[in-house]
Coordinates of C-alpha atoms in Angstrom, one line a residue:
Chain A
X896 CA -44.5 -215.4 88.5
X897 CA -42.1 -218.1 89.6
X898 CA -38.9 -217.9 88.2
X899 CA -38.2 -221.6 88.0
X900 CA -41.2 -222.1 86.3
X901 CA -39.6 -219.5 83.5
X902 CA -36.7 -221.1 83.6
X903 CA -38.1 -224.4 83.1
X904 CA -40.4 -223.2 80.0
X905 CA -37.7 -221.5 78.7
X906 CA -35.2 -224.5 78.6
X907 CA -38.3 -226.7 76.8
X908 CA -38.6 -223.6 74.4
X909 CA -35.3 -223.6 73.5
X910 CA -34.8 -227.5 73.4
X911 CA -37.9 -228.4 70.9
X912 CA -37.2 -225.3 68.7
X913 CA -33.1 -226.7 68.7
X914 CA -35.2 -230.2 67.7
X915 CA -37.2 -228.7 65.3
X916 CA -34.4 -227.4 63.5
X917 CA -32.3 -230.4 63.2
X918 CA -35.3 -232.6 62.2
X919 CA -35.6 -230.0 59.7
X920 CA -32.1 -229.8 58.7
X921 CA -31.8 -234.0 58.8
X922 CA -35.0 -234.1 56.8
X923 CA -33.8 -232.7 53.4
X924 CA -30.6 -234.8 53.6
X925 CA -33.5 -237.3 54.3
X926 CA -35.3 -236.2 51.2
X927 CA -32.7 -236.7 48.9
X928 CA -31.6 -240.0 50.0
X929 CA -35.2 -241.3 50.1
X930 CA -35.0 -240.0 46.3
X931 CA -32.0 -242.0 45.9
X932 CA -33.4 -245.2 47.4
X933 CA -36.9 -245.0 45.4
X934 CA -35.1 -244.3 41.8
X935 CA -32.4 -246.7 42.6
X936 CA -29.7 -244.3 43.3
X937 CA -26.6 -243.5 46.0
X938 CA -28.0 -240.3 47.1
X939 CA -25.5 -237.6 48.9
X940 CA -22.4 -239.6 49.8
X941 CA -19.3 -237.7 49.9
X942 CA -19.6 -235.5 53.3
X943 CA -18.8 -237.7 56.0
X944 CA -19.9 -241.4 56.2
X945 CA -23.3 -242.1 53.8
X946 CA -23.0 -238.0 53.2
X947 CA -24.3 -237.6 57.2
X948 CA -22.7 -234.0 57.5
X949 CA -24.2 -233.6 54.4
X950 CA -26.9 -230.8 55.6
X951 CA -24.0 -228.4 57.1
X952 CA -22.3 -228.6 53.8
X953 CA -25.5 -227.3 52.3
X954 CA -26.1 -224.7 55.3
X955 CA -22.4 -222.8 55.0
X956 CA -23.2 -223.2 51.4
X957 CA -26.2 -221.1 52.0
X958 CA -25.0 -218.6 53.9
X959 CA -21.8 -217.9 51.8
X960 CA -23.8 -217.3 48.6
X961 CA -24.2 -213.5 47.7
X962 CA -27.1 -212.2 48.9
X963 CA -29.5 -210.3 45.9
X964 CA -32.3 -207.7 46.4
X965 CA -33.8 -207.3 43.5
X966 CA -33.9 -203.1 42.7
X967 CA -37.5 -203.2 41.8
X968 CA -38.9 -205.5 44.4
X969 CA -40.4 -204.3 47.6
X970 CA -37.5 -204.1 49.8
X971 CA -38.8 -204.6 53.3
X972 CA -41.9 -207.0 52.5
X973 CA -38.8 -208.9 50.5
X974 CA -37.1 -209.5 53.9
X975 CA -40.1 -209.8 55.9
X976 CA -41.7 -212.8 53.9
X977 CA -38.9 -215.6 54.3
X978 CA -38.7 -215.0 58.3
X979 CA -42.6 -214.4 58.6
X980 CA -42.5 -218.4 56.9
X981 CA -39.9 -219.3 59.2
X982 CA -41.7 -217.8 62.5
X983 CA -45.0 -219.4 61.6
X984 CA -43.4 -222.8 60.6
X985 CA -42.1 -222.5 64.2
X986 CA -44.8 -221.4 67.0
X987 CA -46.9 -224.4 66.1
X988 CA -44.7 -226.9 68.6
X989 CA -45.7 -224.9 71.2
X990 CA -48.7 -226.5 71.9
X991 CA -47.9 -230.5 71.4
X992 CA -47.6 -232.3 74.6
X993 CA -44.5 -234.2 73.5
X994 CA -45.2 -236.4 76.6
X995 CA -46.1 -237.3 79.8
X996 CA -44.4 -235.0 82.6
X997 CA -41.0 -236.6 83.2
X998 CA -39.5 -236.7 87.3
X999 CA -36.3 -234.7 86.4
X1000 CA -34.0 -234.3 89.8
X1001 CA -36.7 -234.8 91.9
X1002 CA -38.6 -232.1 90.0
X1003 CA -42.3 -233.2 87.4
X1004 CA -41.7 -231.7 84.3
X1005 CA -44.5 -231.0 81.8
X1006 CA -43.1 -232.2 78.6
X1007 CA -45.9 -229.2 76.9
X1008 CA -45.1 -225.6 76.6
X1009 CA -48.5 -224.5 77.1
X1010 CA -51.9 -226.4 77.7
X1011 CA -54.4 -223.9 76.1
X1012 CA -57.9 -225.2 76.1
X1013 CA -58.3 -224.0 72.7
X1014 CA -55.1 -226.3 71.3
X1015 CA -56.5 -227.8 68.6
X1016 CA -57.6 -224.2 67.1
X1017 CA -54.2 -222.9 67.8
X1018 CA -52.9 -225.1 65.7
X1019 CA -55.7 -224.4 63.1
X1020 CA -54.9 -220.7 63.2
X1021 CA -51.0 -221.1 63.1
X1022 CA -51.8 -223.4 59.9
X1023 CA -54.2 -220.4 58.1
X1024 CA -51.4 -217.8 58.9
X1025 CA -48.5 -219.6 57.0
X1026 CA -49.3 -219.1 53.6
X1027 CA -48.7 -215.0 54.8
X1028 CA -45.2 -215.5 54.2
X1029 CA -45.2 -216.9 50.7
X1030 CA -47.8 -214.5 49.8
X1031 CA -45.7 -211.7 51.1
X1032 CA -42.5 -212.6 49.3
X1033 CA -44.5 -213.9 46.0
X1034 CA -45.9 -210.2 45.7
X1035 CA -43.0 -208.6 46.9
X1036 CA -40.1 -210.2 44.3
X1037 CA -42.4 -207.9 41.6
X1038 CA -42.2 -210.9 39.5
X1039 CA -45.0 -212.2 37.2
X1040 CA -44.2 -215.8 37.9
X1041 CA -43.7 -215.3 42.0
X1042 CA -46.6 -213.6 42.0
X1043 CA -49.0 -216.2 39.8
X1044 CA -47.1 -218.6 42.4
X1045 CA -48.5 -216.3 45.3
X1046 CA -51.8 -216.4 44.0
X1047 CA -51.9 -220.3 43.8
X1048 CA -50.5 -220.4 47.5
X1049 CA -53.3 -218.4 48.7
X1050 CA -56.3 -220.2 46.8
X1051 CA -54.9 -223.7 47.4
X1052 CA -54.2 -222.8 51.4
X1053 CA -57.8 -221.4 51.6
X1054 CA -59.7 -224.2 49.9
X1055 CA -58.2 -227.2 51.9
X1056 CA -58.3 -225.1 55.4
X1057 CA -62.3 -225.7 54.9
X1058 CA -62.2 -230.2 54.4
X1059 CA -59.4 -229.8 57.3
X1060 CA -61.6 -227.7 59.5
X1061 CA -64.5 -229.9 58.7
X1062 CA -62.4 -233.1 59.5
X1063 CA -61.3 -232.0 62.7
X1064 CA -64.9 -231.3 63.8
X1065 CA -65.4 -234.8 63.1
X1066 CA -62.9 -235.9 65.6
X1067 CA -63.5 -233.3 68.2
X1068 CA -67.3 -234.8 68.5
X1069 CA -65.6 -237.8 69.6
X1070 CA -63.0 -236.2 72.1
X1071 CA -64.7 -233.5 73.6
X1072 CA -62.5 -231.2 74.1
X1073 CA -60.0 -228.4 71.9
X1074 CA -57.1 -229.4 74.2
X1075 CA -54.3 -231.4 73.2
X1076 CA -53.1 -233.0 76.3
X1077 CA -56.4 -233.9 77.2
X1078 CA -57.0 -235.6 73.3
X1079 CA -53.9 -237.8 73.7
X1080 CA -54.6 -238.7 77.5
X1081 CA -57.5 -239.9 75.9
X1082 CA -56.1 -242.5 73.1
X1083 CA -54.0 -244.6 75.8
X1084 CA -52.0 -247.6 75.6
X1085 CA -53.7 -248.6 71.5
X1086 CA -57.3 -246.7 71.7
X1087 CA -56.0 -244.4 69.0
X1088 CA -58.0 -242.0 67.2
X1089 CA -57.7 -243.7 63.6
X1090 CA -59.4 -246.4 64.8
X1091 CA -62.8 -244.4 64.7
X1092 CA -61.9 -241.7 62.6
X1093 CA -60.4 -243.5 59.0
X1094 CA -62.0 -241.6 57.2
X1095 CA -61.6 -237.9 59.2
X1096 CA -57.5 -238.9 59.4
X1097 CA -57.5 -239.8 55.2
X1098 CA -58.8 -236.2 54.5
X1099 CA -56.7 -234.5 57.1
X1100 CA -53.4 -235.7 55.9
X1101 CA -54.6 -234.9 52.2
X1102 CA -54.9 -231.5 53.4
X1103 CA -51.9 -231.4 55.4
X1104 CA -50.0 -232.4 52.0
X1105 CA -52.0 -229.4 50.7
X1106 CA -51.3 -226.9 53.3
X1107 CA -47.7 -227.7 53.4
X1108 CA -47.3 -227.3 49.6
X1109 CA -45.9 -230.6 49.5
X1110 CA -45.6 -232.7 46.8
X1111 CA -48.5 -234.1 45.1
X1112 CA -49.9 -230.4 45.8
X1113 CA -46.7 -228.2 45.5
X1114 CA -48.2 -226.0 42.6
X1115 CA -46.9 -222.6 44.1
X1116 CA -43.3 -224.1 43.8
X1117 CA -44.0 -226.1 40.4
X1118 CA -40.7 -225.3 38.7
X1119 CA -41.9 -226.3 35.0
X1120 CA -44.6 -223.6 35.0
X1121 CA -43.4 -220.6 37.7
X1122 CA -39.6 -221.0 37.5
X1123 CA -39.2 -221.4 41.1
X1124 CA -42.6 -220.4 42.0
X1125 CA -42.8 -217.2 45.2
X1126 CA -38.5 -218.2 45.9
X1127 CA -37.5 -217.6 42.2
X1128 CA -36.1 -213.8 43.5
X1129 CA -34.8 -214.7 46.3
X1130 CA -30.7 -216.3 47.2
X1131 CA -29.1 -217.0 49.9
X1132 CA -29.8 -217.9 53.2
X1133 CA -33.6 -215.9 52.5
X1134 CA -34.1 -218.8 49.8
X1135 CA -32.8 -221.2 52.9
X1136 CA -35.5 -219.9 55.4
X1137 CA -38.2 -220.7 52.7
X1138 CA -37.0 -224.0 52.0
X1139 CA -36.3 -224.5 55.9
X1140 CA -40.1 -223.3 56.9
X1141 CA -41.4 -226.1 54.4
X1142 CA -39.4 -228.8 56.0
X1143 CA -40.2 -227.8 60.0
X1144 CA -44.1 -227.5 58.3
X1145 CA -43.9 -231.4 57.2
X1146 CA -42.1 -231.7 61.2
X1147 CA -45.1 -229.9 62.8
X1148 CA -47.8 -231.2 61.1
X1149 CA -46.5 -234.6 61.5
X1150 CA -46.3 -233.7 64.8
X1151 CA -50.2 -232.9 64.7
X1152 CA -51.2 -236.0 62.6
X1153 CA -49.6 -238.2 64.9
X1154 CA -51.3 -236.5 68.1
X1155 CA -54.9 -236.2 67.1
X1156 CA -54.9 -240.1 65.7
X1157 CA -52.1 -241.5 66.7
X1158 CA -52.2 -241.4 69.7
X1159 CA -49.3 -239.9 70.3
X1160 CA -47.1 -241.0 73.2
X1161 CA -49.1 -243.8 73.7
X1162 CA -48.1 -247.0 73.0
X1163 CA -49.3 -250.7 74.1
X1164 CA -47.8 -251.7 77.0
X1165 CA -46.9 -248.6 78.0
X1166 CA -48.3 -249.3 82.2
X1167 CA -46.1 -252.5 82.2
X1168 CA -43.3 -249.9 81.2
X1169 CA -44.4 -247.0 83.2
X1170 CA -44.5 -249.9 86.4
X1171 CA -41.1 -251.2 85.9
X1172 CA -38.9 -248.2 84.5
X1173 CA -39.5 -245.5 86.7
X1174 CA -41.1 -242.1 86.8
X1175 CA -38.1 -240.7 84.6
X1176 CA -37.5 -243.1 81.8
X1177 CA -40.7 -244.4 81.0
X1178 CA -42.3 -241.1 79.7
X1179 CA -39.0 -240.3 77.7
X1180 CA -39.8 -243.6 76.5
X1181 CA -43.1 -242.7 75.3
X1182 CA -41.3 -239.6 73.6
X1183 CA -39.2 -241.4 72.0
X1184 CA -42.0 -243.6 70.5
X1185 CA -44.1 -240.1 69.8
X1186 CA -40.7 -238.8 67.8
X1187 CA -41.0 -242.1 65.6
X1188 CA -44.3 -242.1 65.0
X1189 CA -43.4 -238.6 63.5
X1190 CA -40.1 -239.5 61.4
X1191 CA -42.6 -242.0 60.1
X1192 CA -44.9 -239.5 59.2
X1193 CA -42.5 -237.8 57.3
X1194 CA -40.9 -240.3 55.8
X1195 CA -44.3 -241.0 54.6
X1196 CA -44.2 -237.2 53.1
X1197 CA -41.1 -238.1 51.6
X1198 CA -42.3 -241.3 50.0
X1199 CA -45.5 -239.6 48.3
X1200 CA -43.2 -236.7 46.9
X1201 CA -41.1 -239.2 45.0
X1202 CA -44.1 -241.6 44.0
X1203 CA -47.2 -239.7 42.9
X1204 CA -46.7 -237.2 40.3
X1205 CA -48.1 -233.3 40.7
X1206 CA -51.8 -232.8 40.3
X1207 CA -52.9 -230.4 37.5
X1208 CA -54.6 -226.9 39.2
X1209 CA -58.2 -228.3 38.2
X1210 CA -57.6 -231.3 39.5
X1211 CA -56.8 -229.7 42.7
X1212 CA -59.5 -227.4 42.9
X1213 CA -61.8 -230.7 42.4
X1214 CA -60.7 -232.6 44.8
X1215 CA -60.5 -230.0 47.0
X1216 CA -63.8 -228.4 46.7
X1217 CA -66.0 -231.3 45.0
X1218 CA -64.3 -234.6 46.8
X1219 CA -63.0 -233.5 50.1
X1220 CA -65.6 -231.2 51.8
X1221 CA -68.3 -233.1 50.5
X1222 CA -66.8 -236.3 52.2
X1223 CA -65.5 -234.2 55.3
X1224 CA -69.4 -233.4 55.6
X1225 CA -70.8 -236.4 55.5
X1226 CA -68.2 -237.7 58.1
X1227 CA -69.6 -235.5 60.2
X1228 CA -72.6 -236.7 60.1
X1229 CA -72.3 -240.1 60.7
X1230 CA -69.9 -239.4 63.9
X1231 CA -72.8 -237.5 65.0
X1232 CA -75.4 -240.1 64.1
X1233 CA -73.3 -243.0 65.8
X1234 CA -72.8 -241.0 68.7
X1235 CA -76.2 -240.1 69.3
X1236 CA -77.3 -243.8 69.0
X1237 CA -74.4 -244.9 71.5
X1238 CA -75.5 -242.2 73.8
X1239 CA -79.1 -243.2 73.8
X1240 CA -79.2 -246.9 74.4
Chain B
X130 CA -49.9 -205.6 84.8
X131 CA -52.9 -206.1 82.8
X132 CA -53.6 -202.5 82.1
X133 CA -50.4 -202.1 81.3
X134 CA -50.4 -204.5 78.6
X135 CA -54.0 -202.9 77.9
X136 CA -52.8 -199.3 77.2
X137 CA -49.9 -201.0 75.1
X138 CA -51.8 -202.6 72.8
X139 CA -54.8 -200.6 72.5
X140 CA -51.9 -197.8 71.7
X141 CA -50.5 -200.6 68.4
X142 CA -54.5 -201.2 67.7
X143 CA -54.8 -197.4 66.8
X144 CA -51.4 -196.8 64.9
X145 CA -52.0 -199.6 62.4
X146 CA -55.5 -198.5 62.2
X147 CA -54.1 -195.5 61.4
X148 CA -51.5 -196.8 59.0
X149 CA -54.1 -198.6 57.5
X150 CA -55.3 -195.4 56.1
X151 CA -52.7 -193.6 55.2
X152 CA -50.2 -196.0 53.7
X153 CA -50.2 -195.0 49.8
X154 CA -50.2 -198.8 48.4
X155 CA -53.4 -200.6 49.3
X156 CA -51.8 -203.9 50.1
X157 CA -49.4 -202.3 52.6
X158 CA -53.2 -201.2 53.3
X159 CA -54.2 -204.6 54.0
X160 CA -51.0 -205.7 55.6
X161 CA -51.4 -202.9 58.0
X162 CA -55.4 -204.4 58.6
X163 CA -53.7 -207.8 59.3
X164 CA -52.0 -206.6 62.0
X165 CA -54.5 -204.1 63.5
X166 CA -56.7 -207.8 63.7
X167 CA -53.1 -209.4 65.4
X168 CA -54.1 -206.8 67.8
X169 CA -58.0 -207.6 68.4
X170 CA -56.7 -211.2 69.0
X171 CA -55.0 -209.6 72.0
X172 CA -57.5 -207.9 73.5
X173 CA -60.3 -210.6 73.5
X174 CA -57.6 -212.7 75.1
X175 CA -56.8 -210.2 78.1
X176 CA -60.6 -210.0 78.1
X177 CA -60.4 -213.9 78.5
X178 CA -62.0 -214.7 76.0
X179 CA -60.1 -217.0 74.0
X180 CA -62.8 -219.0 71.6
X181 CA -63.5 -215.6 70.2
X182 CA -59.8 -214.5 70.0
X183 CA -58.8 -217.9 68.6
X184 CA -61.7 -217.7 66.0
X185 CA -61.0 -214.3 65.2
X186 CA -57.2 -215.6 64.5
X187 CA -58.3 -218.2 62.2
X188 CA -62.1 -216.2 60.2
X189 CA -60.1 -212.7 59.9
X190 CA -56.8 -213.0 59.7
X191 CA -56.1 -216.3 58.4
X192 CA -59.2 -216.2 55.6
X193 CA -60.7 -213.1 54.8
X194 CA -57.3 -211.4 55.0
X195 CA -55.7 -213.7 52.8
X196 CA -58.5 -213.2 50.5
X197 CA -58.2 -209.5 50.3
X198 CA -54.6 -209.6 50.0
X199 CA -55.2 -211.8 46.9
X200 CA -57.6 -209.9 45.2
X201 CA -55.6 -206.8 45.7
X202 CA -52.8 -208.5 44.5
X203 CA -54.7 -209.7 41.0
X204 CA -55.7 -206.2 40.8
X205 CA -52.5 -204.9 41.0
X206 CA -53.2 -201.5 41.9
X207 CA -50.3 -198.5 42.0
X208 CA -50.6 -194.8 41.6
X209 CA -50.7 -194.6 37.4
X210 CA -53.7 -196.8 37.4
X211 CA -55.4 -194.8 40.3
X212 CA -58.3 -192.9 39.0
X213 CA -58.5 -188.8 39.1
X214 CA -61.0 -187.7 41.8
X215 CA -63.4 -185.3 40.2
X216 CA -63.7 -181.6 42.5
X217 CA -67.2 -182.7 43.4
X218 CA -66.2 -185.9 45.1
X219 CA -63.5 -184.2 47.3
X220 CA -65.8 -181.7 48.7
X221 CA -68.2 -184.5 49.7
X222 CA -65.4 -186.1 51.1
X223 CA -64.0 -183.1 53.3
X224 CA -68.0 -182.3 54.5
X225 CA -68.7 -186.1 55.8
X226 CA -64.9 -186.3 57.5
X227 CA -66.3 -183.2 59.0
X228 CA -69.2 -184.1 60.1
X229 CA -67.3 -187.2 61.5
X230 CA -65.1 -185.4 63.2
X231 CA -68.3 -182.5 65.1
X232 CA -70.1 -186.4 66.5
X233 CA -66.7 -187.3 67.6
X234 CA -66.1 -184.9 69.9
X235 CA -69.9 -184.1 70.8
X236 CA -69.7 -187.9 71.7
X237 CA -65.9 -187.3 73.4
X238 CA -67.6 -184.6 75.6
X239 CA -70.2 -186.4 76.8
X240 CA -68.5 -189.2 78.0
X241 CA -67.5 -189.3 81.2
X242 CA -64.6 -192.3 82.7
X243 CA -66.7 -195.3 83.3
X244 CA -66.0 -197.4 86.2
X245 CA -64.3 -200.6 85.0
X246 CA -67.1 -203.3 84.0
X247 CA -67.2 -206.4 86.0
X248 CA -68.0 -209.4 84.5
X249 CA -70.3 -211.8 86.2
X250 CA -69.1 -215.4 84.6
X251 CA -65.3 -214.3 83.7
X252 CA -65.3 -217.6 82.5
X253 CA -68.1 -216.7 79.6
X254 CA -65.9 -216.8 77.0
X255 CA -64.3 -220.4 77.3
X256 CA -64.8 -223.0 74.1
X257 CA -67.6 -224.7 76.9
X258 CA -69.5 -222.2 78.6
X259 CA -69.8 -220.3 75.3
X260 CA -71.6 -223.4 73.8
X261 CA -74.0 -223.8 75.8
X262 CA -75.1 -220.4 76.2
X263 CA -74.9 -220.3 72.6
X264 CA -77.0 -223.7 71.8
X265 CA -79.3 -222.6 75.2
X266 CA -80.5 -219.0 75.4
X267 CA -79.7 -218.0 72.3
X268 CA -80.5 -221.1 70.1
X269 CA -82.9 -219.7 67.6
X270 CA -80.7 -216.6 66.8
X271 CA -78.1 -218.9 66.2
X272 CA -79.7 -221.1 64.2
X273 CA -81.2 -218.6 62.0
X274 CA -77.9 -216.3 61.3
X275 CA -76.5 -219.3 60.1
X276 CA -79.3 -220.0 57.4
X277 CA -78.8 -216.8 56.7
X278 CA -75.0 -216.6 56.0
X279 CA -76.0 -220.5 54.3
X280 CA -78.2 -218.6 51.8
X281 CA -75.7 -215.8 51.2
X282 CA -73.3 -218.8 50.1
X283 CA -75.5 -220.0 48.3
X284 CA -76.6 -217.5 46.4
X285 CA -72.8 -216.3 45.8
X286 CA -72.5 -219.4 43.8
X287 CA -75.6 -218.8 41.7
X288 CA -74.5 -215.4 40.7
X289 CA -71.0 -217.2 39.5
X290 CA -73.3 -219.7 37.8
X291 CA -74.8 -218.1 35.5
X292 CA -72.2 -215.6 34.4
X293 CA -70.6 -219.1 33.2
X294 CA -73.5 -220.0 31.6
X295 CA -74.3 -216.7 29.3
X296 CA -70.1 -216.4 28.8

């Protein structure tokens, strides 16, 4: 293989996963000042100016703290579950096209790390593995509560993966195709996905909430029932990766929400732009409109957490299983009936 | 190159297969099955065919894995709450595992190194091509294996049904 071309994907590796920690990092001191704003509060103000260094404070705070195995718990899995959360919070940037290749000293860069014709699976898959690592730790901490917490992971991860499956299928009658690049080339300049799919994008970002255990649905974590939930064993920067793998989970599937229906670095008026900026600035353009359709996204996260107060496990299980895969269904079938009529006449 | 990556992880495929026996805690068991599956995913992509190695990703070790590794965790099995074999059933068990292990190497003997297979469409197992042979050809046995796995579903929530009724 070319070594350039290693080079180059190397460099892209290393850059989005640098990005997709500092969103992270920037998104909890986000969190809490959101929280501040909505209940009429300052927020984090004391590091730095408005409490901006805030997040490194918290990291060194992290790592300093002594680090606890608990004697009984199951010492390997213990250490295994916070990093397997991290690494599967991680790989799913690797298939967003984060825009449209970019002329970089007199070199086209692919702004994607890969273009596999099965994206939109990828993601899927990347999506059903995550809960491994809260399971993993939940069981391994040989703690009743971490382990009821486990148990709730795994049930809530399994039941919404079917309406979000089903919801995609709705939109990939539409597209065509499993690939990502090719689903965004498709929604250009304001020909967005949301525009035909409502309904499909409503159910998919419900489940997203669900599948990052985020607030409305963050029962494995609920703190007046379980403690902490799967993290009540662990400390230190182990207790960090967990929190951390949550926060680059809201980045990622912002990332995805904003691709599929978004459109993502599409934007109207984006051939005046591409004509009268140039081969290089235009598309970093569009990235930089594709990076604020996704701090949107998760301010949007951020702004449910503090608003809507935490569903009961019943009342998760029904919506779930009685609201969202009935409607998911029916969505498909009137993509597919409308299609079939447009195709025919 | 290929083969090389072949031999490597065919070589994982059988260790964690074999792990998968002989670790004492069942869910190190199932952790072990996870990862033998990791490995399948592998394969059916050097194989090129990535719908089924994608699928397989998301059906075995993203679902049914995850369910196992629940139930076994409400089960909460460990070696007090193990049951005692009876003498009976460990004799049974040492004639089948030998009777396993006479076909296995009648069958080892008589197999001879096959010349590598050649596909004819390489490109069989792409999301596209995979379609339409399976909503062409093979329409009907598609269609009916999944009224069949609909009725299983089906009747799995039946049986559920009416324990909730009589309870």
């Amino acid at each position: 293989m070319d070594t350039g071309f290693i080079i180059e994907k190397f460099i892209l590796v290393v850059v989005i996963f640098a990005i997709s920690l500092v969103i992270a990092m920037y998104s909890t001191y986000a969190e809490r000042k959101v929280a501040a704003f909505l209940q009429d509060r300052l927020g984090p103000d004391r590091a730095g100016p408005f409490g901006i260094l805030q997040p490194l404070a918290d990291g060194v705070k992290m790592f300093m703290k002594e680090e606890i195995i608990p004697t009984t718990s199951n010492r390997w899995l213990f250490i295994v579950g916070p990093g397997l959360a991290l690494l599967c919070a991680c790989i799913g940037t690797a298939v967003i096209p984060w825009g449209t290749p970019v002329l970089i000293a007199g070199k086209t860069v692919s702004l994607q790390v890969t273009d596999i014709n099965v994206g939109v699976l990828y993601i899927f898959g990347v999506v059903s593995l995550g809960v491994y690592g809260v399971m993993i730790g939940g069981w391994a901490s040989n703690n009743k509560y971490s382990l009821l917490s486990a148990i709730r992971a795994a049930s809530q991860n399994i039941s919404y993966e079917i309406a979000m499956g089903l919801s995609i299928i709705a939109l990939l009658l539409m597209t065509n195709t499993l690939s990502l690049k090719e689903i965004v080339a498709q929604q250009h300049g304001l020909n967005w996905n949301v525009w035909y799919q409502p309904l499909g994008f409503l159910i998919f970002m419900v489940c997203s909430f669900a599948e990052t255990n985020r607030a409305p649905f963050d029962l494995p974590e609920c703190e007046t029932e379980l403690i902490g939930g799967y993290h009540t064993e662990y400390s230190s920067m182990k207790l960090g990766f967990y929190l951390f793998a949550e926060y680059i989970n809201m980045f990622v599937s912002s990332a995805v929400m904003a691709t599929l229906y978004f459109g993502g670095y599409n934007y109207p008026g984006m051939d005046w732009i591409a004509a009268h900026w140039g081969p290089t600035w235009a598309p970093l353009f569009g990235t930089a409109i594709f990076f604020g359709k996704i701090v949107f996204f998760i301010f949007f996260f951020m702004w449910v957490r503090w608003t809507i107060p935490r569903f009961r496990y019943d009342q998760l299980m029904n919506l779930g299983w009685k609201g969202l895969i009935p409607l998911a269904i029916a969505n498909i079938i009137i993509t597919g009936i409308v299609i079939a009529i447009i195709e025919k006449f | 190159m290929s083969t090389q990556v072949f031999y490597f992880v065919a070589t994982l495929s059988i260790l964690f297969s074999l792990m998968v026996i002989f670790a004492k805690n069942p869910i190190h068991s199932v952790l072990y099955l996870i990862l033998t599956f990791f490995t399948f995913t592998v394969h059916y992509v050097l194989l090129n065919a990535q719908f089924l190695a994608v699928v397989n990703f998301i059906v075995y070790m993203g679902a049914i894995m995850v369910l196992f590794l629940f139930v076994l965790m409400l089960l909460n099995l460990n070696k007090d709450t193990e049951p005692s074999k009876s003498p009976l059933i460990k004799i049974v068990g040492v004639i089948a595992g030998g009777c396993l292990i006479v076909t296995l190497i009648g069958s080892l003997k008589a197999a001879s190194i096959s010349s590598p297979l050649i596909l004819k469409n390489p490109g069989l197992g792409l999301v596209e091509n995979l379609g339409k042979e399976l909503f062409g050809p093979f329409l009907l046995p598609f269609e009916l294996s999944s009224l069949l796995l609909l009725a299983a579903m089906v009747g799995a929530v039946l049986l559920s049904k009416r324990d909730e009724v009589e309870a």
